XYZ file of N, CA and C in Angstrom:
309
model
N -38.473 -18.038 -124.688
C -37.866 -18.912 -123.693
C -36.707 -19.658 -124.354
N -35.601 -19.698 -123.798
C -34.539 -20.357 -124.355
C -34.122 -21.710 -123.156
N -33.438 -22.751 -124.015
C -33.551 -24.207 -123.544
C -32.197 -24.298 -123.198
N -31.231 -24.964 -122.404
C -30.291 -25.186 -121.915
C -30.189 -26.489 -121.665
N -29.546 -27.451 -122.016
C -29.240 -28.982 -121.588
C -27.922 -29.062 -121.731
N -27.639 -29.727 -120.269
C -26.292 -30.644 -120.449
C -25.251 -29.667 -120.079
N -24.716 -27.987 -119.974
C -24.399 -27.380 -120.241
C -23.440 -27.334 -118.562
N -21.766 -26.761 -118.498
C -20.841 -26.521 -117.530
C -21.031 -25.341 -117.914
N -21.261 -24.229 -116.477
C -21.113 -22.889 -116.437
C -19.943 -23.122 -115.555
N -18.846 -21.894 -115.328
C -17.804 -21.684 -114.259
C -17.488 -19.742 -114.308
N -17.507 -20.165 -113.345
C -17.130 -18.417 -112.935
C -17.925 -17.255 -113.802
N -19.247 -17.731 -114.204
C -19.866 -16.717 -114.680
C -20.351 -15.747 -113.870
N -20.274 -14.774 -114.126
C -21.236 -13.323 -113.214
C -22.451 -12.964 -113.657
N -23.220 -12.668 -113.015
C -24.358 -11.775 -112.942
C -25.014 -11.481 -114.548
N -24.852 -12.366 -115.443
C -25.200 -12.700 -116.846
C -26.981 -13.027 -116.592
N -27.764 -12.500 -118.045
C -29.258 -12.600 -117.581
C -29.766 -14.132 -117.890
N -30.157 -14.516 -117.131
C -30.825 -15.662 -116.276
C -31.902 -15.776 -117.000
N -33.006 -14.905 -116.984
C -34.320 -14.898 -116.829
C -35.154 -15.564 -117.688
N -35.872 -16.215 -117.636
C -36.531 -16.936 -118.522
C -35.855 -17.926 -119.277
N -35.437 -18.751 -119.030
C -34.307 -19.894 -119.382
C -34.667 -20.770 -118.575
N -34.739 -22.128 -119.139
C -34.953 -23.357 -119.052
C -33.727 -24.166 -118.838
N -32.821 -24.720 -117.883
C -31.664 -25.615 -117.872
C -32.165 -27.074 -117.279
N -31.602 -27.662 -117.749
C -31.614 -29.152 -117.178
C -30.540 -30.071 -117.401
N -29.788 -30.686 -116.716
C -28.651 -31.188 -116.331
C -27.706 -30.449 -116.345
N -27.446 -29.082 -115.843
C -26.406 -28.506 -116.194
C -25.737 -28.542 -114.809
N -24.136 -27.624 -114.841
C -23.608 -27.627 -113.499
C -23.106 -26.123 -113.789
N -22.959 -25.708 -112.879
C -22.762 -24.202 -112.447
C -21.817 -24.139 -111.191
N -19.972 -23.580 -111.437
C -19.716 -24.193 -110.548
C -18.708 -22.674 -110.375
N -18.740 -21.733 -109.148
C -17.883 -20.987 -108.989
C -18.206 -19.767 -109.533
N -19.545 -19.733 -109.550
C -20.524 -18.485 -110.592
C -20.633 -17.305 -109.269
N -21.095 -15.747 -109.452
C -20.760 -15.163 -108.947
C -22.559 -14.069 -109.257
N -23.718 -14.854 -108.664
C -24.326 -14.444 -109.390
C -25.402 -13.757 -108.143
N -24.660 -12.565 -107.982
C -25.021 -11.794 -106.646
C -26.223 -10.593 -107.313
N -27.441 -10.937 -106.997
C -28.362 -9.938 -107.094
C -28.812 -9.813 -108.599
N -28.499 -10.811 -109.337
C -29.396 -11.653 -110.747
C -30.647 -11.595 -110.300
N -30.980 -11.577 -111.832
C -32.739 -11.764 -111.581
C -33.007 -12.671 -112.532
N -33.985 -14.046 -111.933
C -33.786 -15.695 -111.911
C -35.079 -15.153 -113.014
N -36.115 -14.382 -112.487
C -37.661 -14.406 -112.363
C -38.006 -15.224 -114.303
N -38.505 -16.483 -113.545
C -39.105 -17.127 -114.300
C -38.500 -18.226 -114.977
N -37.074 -18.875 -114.411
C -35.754 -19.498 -114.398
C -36.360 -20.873 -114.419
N -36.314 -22.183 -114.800
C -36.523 -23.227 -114.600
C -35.114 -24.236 -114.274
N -34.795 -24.506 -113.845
C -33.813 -25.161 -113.397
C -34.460 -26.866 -112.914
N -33.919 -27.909 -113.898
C -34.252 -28.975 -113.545
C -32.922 -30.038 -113.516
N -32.145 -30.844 -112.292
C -31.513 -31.627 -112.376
C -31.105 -31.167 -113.052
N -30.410 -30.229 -111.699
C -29.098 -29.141 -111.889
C -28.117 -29.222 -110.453
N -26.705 -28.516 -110.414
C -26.172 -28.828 -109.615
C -25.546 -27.491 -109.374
N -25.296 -26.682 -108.256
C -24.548 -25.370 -107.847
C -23.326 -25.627 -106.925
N -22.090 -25.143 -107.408
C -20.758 -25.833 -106.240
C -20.509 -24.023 -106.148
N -20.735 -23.905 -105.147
C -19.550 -22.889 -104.652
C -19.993 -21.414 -105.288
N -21.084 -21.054 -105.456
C -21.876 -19.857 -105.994
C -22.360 -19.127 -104.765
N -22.699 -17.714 -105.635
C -22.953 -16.560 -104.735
C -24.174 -16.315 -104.963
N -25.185 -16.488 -104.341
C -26.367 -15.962 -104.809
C -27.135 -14.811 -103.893
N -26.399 -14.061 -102.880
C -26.704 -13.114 -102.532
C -27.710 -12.098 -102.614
N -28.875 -11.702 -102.516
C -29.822 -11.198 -102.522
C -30.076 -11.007 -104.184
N -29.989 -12.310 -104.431
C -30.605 -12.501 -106.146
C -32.397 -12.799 -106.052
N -32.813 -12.445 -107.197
C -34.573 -12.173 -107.464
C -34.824 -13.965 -107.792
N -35.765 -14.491 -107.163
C -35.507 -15.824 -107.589
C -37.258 -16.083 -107.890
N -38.218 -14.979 -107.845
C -39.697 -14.814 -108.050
C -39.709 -15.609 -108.937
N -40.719 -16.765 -109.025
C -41.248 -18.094 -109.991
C -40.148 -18.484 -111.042
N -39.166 -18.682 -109.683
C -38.021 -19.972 -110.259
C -38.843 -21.179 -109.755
N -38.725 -22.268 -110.868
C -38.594 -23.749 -110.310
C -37.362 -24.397 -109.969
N -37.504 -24.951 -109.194
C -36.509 -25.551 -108.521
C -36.557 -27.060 -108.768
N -36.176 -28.065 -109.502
C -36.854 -28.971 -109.841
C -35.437 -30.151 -109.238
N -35.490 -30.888 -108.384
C -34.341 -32.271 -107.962
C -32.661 -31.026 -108.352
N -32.522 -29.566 -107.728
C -31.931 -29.141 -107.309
C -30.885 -29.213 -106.531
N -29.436 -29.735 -106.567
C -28.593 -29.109 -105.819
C -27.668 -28.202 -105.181
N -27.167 -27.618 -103.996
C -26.560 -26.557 -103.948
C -25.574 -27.217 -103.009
N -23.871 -27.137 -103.011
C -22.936 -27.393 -102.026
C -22.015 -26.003 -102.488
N -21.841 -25.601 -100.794
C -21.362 -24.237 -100.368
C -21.413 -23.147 -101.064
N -22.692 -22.991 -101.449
C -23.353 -22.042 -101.904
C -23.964 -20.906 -100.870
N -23.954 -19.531 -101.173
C -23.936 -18.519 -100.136
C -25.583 -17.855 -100.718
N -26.660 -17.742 -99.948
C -27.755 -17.430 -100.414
C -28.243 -16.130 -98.960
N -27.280 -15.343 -98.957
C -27.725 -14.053 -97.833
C -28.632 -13.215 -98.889
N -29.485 -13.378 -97.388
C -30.635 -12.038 -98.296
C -31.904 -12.773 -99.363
N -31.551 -13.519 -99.885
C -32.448 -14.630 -100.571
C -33.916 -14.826 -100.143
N -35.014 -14.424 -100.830
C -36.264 -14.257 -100.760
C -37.194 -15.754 -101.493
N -36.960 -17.101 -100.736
C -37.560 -18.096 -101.578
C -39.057 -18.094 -101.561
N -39.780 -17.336 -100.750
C -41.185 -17.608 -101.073
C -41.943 -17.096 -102.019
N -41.491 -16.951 -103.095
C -42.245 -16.556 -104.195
C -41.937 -17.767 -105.430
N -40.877 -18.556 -104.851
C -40.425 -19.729 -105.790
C -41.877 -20.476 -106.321
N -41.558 -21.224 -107.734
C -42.583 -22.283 -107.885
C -42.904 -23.358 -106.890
N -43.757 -23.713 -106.349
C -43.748 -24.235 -105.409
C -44.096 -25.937 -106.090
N -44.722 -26.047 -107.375
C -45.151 -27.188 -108.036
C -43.630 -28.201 -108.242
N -43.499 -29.048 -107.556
C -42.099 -30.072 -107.918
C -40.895 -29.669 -106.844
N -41.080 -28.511 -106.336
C -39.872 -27.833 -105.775
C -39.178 -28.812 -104.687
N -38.031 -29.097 -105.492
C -36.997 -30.064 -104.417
C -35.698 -29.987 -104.725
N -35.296 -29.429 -103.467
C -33.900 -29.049 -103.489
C -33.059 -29.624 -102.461
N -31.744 -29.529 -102.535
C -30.736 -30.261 -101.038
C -29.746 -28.961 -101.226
N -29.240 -28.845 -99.810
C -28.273 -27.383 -99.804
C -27.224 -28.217 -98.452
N -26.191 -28.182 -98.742
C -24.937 -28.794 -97.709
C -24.129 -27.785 -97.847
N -24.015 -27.410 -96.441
C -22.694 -26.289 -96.361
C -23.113 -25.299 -96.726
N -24.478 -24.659 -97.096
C -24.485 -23.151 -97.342
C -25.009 -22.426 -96.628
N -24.890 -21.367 -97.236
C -25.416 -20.170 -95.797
C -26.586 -19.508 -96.319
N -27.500 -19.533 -95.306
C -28.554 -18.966 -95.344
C -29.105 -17.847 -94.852
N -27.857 -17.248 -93.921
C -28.196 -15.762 -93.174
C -29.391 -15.081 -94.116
N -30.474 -14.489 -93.135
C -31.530 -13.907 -93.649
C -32.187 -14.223 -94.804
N -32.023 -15.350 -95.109
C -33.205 -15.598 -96.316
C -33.913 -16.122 -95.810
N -35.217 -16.323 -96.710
C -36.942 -16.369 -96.334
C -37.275 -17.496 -96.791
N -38.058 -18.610 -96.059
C -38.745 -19.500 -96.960
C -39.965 -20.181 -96.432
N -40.709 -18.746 -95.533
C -41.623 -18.557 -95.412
C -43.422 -19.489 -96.659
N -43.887 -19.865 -95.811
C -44.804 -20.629 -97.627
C -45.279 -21.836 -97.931
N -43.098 -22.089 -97.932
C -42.714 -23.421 -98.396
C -42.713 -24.336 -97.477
N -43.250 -25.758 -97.923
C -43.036 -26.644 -96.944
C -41.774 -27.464 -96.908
């Protein structure tokens, strides 16, 4: 498992995710269409303007999460961690994603 703090991503693509721990980071203009998250921790974190398009997001945590105009078509959230999971999404699109589960 690798640790991430504090850290500006921009315009990254489809780079492996998986099993990584971030917390306070920002991610802004990333392009991360059909990544696979599976097992991603994300805590008091922030997403501007990302693609997350039918990306694998199976036992991501989602931990005081934000997303502004972020595009999540196709997006399968019910397999997310459900322990802490709190997120805010303004302006994004949700065509066909699932979040079936979750309360």
């Amino acid at each position: 498992m690798r640790y991430v703090h504090d850290e500006n991503f921009s315009q990254i693509a489809g780079d492996d995710l998986m099993h990584t721990d971030f917390e306070g980071c920002t991610f802004t203009g990333c392009d991360l269409t059909q990544c696979d998250f599976t097992g991603t921790v994300f805590i008091d974190c922030r997403f501007e303007d990302c693609n997350f398009s039918d990306a694998k997001i199976n036992y991501v945590a989602l931990r005081d999460v934000r997303f502004f105009d972020c595009n999540f078509a196709d997006v399968n959230f019910a397999m997310v961690d459900a322990l802490l999971f709190i997120i805010s999404m303004t302006r994004c699109n949700l065509d066909r994603s699932k979040f079936y589960s979750l309360k």
